[in-house]
Short mmCIF file of C-alpha atoms and ligand atoms in Angstrom, two decimals:
data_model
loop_
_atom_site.label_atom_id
_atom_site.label_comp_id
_atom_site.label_asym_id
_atom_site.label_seq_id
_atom_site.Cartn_x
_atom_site.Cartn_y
_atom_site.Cartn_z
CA UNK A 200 -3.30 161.78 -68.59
CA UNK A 201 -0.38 160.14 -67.84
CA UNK A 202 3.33 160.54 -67.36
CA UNK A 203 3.81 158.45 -70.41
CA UNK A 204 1.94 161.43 -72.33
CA UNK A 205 4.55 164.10 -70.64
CA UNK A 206 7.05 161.68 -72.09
CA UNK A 207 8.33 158.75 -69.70
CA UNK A 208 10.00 155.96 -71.29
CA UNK A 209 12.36 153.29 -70.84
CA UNK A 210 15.37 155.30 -70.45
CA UNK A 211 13.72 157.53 -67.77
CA UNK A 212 12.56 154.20 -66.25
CA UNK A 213 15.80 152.38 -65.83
CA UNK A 214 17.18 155.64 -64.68
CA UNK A 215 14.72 155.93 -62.26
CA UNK A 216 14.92 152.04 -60.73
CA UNK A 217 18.57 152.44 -59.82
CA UNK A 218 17.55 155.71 -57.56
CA UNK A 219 14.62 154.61 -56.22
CA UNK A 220 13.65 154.90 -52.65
CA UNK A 221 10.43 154.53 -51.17
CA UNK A 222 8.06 157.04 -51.13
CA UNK A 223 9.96 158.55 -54.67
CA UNK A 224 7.61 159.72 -57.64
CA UNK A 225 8.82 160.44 -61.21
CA UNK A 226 7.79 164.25 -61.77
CA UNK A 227 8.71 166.35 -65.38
CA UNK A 228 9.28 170.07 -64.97
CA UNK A 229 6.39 171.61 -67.06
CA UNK A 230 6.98 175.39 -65.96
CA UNK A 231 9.75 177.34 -64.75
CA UNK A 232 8.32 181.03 -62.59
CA UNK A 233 11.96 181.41 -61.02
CA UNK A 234 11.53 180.24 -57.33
CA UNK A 235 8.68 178.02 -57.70
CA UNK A 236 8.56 175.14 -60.53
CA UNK A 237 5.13 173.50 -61.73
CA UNK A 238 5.36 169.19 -62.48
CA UNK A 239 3.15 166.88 -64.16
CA UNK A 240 3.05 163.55 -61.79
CA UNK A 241 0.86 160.80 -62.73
CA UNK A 242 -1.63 161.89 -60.25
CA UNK A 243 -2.07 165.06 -61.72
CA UNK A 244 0.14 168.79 -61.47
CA UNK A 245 2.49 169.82 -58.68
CA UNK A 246 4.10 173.41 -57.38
CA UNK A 247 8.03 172.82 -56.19
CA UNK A 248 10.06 175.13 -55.04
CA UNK A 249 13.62 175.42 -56.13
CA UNK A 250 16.37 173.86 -53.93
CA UNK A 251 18.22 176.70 -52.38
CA UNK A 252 22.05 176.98 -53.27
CA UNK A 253 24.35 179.63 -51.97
CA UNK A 254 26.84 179.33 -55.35
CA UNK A 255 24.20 178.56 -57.24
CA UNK A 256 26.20 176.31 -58.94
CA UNK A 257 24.74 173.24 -57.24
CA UNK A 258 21.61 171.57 -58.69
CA UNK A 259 20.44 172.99 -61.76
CA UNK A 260 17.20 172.04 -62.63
CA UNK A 261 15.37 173.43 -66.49
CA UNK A 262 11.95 172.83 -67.88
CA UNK A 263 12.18 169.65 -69.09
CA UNK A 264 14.23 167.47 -66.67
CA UNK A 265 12.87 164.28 -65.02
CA UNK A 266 12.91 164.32 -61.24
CA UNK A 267 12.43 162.41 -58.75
CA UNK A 268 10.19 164.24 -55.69
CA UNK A 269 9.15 163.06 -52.45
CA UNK A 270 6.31 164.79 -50.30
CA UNK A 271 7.88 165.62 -47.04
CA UNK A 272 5.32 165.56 -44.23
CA UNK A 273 7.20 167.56 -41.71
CA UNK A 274 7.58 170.21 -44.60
CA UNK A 275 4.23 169.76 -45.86
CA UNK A 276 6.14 170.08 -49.01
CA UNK A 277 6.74 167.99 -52.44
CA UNK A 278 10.94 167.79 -52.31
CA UNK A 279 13.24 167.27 -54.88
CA UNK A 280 15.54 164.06 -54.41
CA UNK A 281 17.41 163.88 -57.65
CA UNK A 282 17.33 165.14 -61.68
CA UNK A 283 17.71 162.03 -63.70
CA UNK A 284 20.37 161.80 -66.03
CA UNK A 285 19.68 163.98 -68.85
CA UNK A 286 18.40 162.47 -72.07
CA UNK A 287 19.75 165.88 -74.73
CA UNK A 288 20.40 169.46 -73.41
CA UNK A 289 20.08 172.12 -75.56
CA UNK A 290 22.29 174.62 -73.57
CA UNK A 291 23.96 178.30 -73.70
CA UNK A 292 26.40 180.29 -71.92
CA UNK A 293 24.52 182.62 -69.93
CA UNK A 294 23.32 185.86 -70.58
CA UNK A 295 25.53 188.58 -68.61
CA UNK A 296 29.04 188.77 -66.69
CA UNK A 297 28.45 185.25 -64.61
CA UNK A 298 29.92 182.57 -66.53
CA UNK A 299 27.24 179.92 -66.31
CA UNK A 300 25.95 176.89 -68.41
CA UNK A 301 22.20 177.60 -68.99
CA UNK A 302 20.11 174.50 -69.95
CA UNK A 303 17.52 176.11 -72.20
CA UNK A 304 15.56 172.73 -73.12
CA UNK A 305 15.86 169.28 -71.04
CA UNK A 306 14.63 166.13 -72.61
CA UNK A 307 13.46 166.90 -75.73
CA UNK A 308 13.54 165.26 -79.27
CA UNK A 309 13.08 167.83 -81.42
CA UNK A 310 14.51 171.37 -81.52
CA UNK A 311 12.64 173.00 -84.00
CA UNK A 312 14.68 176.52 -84.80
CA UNK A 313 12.91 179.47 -85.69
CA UNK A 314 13.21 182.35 -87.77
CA UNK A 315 10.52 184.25 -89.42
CA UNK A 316 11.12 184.52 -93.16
CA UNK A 317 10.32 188.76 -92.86
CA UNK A 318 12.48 190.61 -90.42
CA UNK A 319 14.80 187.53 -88.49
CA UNK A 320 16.52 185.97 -91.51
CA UNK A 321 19.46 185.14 -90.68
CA UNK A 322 21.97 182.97 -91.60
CA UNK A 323 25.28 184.00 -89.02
CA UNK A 324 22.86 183.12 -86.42
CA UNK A 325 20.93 180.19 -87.95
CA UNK A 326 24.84 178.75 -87.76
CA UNK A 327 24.65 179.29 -83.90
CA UNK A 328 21.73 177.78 -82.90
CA UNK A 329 22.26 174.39 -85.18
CA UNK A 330 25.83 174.28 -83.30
CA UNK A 331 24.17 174.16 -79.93
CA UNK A 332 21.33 171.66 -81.58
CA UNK A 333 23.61 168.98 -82.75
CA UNK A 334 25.58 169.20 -79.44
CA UNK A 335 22.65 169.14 -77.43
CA UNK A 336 21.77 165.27 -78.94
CA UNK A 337 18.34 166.45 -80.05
CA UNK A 338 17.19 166.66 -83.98
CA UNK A 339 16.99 170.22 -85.01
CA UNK A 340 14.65 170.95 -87.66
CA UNK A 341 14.58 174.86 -89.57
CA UNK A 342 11.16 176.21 -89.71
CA UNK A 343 10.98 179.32 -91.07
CA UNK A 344 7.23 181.34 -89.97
CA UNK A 345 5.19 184.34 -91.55
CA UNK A 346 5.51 182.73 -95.07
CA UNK A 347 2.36 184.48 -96.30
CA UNK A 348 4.77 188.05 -95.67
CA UNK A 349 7.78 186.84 -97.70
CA UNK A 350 7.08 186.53 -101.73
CA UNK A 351 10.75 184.36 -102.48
CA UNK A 352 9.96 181.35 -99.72
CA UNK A 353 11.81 179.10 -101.48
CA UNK A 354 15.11 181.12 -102.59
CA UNK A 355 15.35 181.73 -99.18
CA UNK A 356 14.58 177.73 -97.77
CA UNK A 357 17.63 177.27 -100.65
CA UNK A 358 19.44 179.55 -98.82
CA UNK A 359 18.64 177.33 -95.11
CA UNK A 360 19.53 174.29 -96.91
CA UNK A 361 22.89 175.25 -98.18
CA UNK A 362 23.66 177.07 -94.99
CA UNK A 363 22.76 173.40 -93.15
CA UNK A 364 22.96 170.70 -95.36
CA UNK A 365 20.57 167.74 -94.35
CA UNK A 366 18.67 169.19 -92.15
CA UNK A 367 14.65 168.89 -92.65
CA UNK A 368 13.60 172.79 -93.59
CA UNK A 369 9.67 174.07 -93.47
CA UNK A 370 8.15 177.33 -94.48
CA UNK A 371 4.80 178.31 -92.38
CA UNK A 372 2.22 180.66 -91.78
CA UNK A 373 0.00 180.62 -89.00
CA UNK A 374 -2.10 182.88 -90.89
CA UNK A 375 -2.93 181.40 -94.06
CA UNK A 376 -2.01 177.90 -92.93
CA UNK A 377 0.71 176.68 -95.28
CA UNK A 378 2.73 174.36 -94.08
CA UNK A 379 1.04 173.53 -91.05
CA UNK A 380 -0.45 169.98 -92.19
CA UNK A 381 2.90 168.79 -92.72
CA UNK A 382 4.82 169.97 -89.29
CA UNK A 383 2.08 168.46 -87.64
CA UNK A 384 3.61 165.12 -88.36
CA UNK A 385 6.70 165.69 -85.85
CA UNK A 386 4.07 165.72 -83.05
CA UNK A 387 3.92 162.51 -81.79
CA UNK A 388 2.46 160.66 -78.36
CA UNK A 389 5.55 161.24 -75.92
CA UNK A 390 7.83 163.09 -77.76
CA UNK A 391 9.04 166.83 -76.91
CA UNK A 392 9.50 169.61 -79.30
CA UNK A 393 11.14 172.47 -77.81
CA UNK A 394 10.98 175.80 -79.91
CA UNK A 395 13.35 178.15 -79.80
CA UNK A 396 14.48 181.68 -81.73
CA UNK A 397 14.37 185.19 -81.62
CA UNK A 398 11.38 187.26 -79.72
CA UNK A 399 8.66 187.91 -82.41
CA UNK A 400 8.81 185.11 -84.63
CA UNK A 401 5.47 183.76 -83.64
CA UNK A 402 6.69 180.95 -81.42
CA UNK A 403 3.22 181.27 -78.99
CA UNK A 404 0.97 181.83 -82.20
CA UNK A 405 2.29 178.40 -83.59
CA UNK A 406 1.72 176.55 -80.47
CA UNK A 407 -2.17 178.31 -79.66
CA UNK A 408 -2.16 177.23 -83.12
CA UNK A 409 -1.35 173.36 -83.02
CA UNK A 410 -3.41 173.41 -79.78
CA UNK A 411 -6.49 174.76 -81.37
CA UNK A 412 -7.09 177.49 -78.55
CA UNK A 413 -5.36 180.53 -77.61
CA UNK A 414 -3.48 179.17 -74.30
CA UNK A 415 -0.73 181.26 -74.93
CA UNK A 416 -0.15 185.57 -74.89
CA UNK A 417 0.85 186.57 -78.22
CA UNK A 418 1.82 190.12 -79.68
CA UNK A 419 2.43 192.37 -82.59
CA UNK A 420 6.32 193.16 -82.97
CA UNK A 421 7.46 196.45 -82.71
CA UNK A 422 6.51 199.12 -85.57
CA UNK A 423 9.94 200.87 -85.10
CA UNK A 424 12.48 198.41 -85.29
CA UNK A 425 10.37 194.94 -85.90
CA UNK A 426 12.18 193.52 -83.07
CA UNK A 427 10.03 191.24 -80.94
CA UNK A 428 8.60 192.70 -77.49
CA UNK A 429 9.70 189.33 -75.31
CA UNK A 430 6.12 188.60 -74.43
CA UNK A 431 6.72 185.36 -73.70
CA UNK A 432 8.75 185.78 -70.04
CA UNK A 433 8.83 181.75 -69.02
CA UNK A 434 9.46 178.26 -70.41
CA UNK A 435 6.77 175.75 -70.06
CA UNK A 436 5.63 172.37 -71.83
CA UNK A 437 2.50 171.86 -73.03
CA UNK A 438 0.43 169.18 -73.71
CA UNK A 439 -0.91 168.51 -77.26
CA UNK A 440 -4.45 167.28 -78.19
CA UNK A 441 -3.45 165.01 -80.31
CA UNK A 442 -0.51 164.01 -78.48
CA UNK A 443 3.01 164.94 -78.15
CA UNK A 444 4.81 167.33 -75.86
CA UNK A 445 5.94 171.34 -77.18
CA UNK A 446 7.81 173.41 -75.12
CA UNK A 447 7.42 177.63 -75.80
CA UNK A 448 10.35 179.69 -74.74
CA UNK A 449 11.29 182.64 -74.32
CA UNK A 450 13.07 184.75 -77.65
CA UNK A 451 16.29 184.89 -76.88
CA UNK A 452 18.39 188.10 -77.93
CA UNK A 453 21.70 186.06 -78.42
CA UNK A 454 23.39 182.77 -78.53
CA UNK A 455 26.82 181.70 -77.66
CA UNK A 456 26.80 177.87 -77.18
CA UNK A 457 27.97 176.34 -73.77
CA UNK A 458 29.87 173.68 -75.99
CA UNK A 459 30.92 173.43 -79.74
CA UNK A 460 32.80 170.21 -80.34
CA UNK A 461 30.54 168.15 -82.14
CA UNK A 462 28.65 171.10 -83.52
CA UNK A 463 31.59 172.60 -84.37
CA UNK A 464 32.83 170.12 -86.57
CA UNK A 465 29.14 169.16 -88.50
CA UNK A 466 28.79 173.09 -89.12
CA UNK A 467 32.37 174.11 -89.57
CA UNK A 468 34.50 171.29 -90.16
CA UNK A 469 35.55 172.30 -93.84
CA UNK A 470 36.58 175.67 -92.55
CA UNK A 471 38.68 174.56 -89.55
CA UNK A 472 40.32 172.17 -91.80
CA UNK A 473 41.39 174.59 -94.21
CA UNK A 474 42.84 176.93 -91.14
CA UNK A 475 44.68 174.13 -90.39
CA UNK A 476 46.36 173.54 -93.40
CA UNK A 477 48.18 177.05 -93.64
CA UNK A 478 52.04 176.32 -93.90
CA UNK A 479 52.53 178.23 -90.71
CA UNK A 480 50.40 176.63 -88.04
CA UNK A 481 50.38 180.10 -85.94
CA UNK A 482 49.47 182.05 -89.73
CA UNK A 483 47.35 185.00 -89.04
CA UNK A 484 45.88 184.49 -92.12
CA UNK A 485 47.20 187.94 -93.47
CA UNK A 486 49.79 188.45 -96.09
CA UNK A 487 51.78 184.88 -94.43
CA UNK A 488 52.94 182.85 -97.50
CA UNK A 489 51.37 178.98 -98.30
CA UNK A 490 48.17 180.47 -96.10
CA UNK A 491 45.22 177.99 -97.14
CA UNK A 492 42.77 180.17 -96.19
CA UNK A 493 43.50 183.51 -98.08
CA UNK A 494 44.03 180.87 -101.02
CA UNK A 495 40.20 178.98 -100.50
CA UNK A 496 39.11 182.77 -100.18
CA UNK A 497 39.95 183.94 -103.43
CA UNK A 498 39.57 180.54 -105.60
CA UNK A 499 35.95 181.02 -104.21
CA UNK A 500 36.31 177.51 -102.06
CA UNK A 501 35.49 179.15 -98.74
CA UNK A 502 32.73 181.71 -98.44
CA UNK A 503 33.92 185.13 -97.32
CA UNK A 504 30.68 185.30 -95.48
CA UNK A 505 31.11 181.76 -93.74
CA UNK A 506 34.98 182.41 -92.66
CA UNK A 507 33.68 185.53 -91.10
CA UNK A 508 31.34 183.94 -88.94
CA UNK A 509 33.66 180.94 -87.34
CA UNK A 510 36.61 183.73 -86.74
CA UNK A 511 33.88 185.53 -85.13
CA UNK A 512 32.29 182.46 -83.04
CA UNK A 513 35.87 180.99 -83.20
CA UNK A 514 37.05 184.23 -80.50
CA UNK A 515 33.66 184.34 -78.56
CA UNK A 516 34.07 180.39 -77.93
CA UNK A 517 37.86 180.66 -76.74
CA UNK A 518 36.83 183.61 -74.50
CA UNK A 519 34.18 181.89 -73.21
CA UNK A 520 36.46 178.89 -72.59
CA UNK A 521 38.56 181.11 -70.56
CA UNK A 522 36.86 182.15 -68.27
CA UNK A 523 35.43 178.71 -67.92
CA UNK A 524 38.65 178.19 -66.76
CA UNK A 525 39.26 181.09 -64.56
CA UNK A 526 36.40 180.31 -62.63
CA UNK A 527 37.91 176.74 -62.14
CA UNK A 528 40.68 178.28 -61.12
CA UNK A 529 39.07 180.20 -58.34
CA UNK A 530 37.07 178.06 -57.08
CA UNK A 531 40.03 175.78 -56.65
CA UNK A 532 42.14 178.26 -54.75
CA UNK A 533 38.97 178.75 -52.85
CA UNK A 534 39.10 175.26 -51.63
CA UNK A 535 43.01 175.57 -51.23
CA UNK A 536 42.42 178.11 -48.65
CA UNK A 537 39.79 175.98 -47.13
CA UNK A 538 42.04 173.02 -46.63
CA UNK A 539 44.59 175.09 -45.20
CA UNK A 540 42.47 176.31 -42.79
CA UNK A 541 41.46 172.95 -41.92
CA UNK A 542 45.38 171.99 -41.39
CA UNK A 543 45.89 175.04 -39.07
CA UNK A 544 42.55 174.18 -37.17
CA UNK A 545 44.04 170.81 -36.53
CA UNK A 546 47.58 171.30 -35.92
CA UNK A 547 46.28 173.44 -33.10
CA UNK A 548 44.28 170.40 -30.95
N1 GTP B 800 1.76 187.52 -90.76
C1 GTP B 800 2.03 186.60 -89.84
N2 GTP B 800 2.15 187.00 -88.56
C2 GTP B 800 2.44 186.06 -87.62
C3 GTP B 800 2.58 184.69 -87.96
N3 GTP B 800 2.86 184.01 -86.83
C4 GTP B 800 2.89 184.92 -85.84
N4 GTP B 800 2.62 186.15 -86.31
C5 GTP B 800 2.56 187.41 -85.53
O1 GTP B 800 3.85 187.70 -85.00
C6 GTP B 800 3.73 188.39 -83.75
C7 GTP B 800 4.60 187.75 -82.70
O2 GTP B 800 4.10 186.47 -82.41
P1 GTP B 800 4.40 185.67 -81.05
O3 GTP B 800 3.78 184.33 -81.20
O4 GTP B 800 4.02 186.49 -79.86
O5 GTP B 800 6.00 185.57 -81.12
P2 GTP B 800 6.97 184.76 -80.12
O6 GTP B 800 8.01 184.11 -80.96
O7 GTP B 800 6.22 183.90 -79.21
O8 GTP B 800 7.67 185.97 -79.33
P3 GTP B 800 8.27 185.97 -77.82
O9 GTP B 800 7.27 185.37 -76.90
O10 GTP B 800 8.50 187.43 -77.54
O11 GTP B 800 9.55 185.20 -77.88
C8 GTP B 800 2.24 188.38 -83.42
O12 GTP B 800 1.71 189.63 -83.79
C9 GTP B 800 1.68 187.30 -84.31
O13 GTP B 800 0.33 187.51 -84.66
C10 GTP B 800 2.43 184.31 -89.33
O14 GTP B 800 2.53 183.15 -89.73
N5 GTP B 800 2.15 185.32 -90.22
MG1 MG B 801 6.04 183.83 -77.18
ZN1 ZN B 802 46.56 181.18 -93.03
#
């Protein structure tokens, strides 16, 4: 097993030779536990623990990323030097009040997105996730699990492919095997697949599945609500038998992208176009005269059900933006106050 396996490649390599110091060693972050971090090296596994930062804004490090480590004999420690430049991040704004970027995925390929055609359906948030795939730089693929509990598989995979037009889409079970033969193709020597959805979707079955043992905890959703229990509680990357790298993640409850621009315009181009052609350019899009979108509305051009969704993400993106900007804000008065302080210190010797 080497790092080539986990991955390492010519971009990682030229990345690495400019950073290089001696005693350095290329090391990919295979498992996040919060304080502690486990790395494949080419001489086998590592533990590392996780630079302290007061702001915790400083080096932010996600399954997935490249480092460079150095063992530290005063420490008796591996250390972190530096992340190498990132090849695709697939990232989100944080869950809860902090506004934060959090890399889900680092380095991979592939984002396969998840849904299970039962009880997760879902288009509004299908919309999500592909915005924060094609702005992450990896190829997202829809694969849609627990085909053998759905009886209209492919009115529904019509439904994925009109909600994201050219983009591959693949209906699974894990249970009777459908499907599987031909998403086994994506798995390739060096490449990584992340997988990502909601809890419950069968993310850990699929992967004890393409590894041929149960490595992973897996269990039943709940009865009352079929919402998934989050049994999976850490990211990690694991290695294939026959090659190729998949990373299992946690279900996550919500997504709100950390960026939008280039997913924004693949997924919602059409509509931003038409709210741009109102004859007022500050139209509410209520009873305003010349307003292109009431007019796309009822002529059946736009989708009631698509317009919904961007003024929806559309407010939760320019909120988030905000306070992407109050924080700047802050932390720039913060460092106002610090270089006063420095001027009074030295005005006084
Ligand atoms: N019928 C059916 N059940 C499945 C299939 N795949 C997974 N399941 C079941 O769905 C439940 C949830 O599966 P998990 O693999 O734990 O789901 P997960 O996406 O990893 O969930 P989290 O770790 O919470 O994010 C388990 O009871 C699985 O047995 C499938 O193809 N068909
Ligand atoms: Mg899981
Ligand atoms: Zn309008």
């Amino acid at each position: 097993m080497s790092i080539i396996d986990y991955g390492w490649d010519e971009y990682f390599y030229t990345e690495y030779n400019e950073k290089l110091e001696q005693g350095m060693f290329p090391a990919r972050i295979i498992a996040d536990y919060g304080q502690t971090l486990r790395a494949a090296t080419d001489s086998g596994e590592i533990l590392i623990q996780r630079p302290l930062n007061k702001n915790g804004d400083g080096m932010q490090i996600a399954v997935g990323d490249w480092l460079l480590v150095q063992y530290d004999n005063n420490a008796k420690a591996n250390l972190i030097c530096t992340v190498l430049k990132r090849k695709t991040k697939f990232s989100r704004a944080a869950a809860g009040i902090e506004v934060r970027e959090q890399i889900v995925a680092s380095n991979v390929d592939i984002v396969f997105l998840i849904q299970s055609l039962n009880r997760d359906f879902n288009m509004k948030r299908l919309e999500r996730y592909m915005i924060a795939a094609w702005d992450s730089g990896a190829i997202p693929v829809v694969v849609l699990t627990k085909a053998d509990l759905c009886d209209d598989v492919e009115s529904k995979k019509a439904i994925v492919y009109e909600t994201t037009p050219g983009v591959e889409v693949h209906a699974i079970s894990c249970v009777t095997g459908e499907g599987i033969e031909e998403i086994r193709k994506y798995f390739t020597k060096g490449k990584t697949i992340a997988l990502l959805g909601s809890s419950g979707v069968g993310k850990s079955t699929f992967v004890n599945l393409l590894a041929g043992e149960e490595l992973l905890k897996t269990q039943g959703i709940r009865e009352d609500d079929s919402k998934g229990r989050h049994t999976t509680t850490h990211r990690e990357l694991l290695l294939l038998p026959d090659g190729g790298v998949v990373m299992d993640t946690p279900g996550m409850r919500s997504l709100l992208p950390w960026e939008a621009d280039e997913g924004m315009e693949i997924m919602f181009g059409d509509v931003e176009e038409i709210a741009g052609s109102c004859r007022f350019h500050d139209c509410s899009h209520g009873n305003e005269p010349g307003c292109a979108v009431r007019e796309a509305l009822e002529s059946g051009r736009l989708e009631e059900r698509r317009w919904k969704s961007w003024l929806k993400l559309q407010k939760e993106m320019a909120h988030l933006e905000a306070k992407k900007e109050g924080k700047l804000r802050f932390k720039e008065k913060q460092a106002g106050r610090h270089f006063a302080k420095f001027q009074k210190e030295l005005r006084k010797h």
